[in-house]
CSV table of C-alpha atoms in Angstrom, one decimal:
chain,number,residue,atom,x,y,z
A,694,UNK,CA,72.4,76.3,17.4
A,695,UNK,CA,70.3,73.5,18.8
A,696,UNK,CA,66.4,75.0,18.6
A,697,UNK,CA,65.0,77.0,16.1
A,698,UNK,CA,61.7,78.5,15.9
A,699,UNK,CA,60.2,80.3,12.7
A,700,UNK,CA,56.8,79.7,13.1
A,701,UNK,CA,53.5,81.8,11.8
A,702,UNK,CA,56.4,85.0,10.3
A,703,UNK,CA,54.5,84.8,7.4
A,704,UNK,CA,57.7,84.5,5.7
A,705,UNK,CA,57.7,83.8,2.0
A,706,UNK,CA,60.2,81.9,-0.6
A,707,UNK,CA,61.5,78.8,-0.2
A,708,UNK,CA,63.1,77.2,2.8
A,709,UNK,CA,66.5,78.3,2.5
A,710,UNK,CA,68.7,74.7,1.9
A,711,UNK,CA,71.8,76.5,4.1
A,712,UNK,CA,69.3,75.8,6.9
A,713,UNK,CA,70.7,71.7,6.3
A,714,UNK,CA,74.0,73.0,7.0
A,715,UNK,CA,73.0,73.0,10.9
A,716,UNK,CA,74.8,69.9,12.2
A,717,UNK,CA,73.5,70.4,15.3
A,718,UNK,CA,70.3,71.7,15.1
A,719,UNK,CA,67.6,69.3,17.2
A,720,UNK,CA,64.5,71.1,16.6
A,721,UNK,CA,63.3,73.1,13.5
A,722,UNK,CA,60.1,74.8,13.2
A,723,UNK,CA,58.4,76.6,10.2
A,724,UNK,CA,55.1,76.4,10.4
A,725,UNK,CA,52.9,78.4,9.6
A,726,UNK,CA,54.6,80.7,7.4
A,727,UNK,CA,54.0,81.2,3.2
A,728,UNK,CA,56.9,78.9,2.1
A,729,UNK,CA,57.2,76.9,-1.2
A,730,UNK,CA,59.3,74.6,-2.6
A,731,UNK,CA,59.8,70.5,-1.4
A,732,UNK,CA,61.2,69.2,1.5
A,733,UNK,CA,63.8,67.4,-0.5
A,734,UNK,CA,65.4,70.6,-1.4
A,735,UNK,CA,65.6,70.9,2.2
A,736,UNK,CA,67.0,68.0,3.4
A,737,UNK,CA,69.3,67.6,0.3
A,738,UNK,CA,73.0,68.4,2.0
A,739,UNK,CA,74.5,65.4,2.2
A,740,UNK,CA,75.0,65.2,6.3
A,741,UNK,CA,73.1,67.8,7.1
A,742,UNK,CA,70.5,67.8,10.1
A,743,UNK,CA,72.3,64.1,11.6
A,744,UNK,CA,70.5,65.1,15.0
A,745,UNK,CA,67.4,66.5,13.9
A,746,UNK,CA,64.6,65.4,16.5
A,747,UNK,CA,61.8,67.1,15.3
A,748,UNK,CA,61.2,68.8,12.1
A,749,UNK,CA,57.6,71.0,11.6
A,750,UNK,CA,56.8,72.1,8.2
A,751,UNK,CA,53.1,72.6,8.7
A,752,UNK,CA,50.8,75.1,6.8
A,753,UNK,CA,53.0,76.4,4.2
A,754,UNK,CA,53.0,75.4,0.2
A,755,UNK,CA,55.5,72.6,0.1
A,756,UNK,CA,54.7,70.3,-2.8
A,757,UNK,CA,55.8,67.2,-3.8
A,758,UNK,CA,55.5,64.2,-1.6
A,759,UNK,CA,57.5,63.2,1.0
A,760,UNK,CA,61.4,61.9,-0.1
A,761,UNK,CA,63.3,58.5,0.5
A,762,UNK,CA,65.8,61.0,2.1
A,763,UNK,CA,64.3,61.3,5.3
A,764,UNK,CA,64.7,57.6,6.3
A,765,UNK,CA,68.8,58.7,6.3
A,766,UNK,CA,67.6,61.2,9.4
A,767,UNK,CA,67.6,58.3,11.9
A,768,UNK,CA,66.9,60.8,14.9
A,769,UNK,CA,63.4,62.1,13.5
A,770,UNK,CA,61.0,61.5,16.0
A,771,UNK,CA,58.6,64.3,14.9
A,772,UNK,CA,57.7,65.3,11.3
């Protein structure tokens, strides 16, 4: 799995961590959806997302500010 899009499915809960687990995944969208929860509980699997390109978490209820972690995803290009 290389693209996936979850965008505005009003979907609730936190952003399930399994979703770092993706070694391949390139593009991740949730946006717009009703998701708590930090993006270092997402991006906490230890080699998880190593080809993540671009990574949209817009418009849900993530809190915290943004983690050290994400300097380890050196193919970000899009957060």
């Amino acid at each position: 799995l290389r693209y996936l899009y979850l965008q505005e499915n009003r979907f609730t809960g936190r952003v399930p961590a399994k979703l770092g687990t993706l070694q391949n995944l390139r593009h991740l969208d949730v946006g717009n959806n009703h998701l708590v929860g930090t993006i270092r509980e997402l991006i906490r699997i230890k080699g998880g997302f190593l080809v993540l390109r671009n990574l949209y978490l817009n418009n849900n209820y993530l809190t915290g500010g943004i983690p050290a972690q994400l300097a380890n995803l050196k193919n970000l290009e899009i957060l």
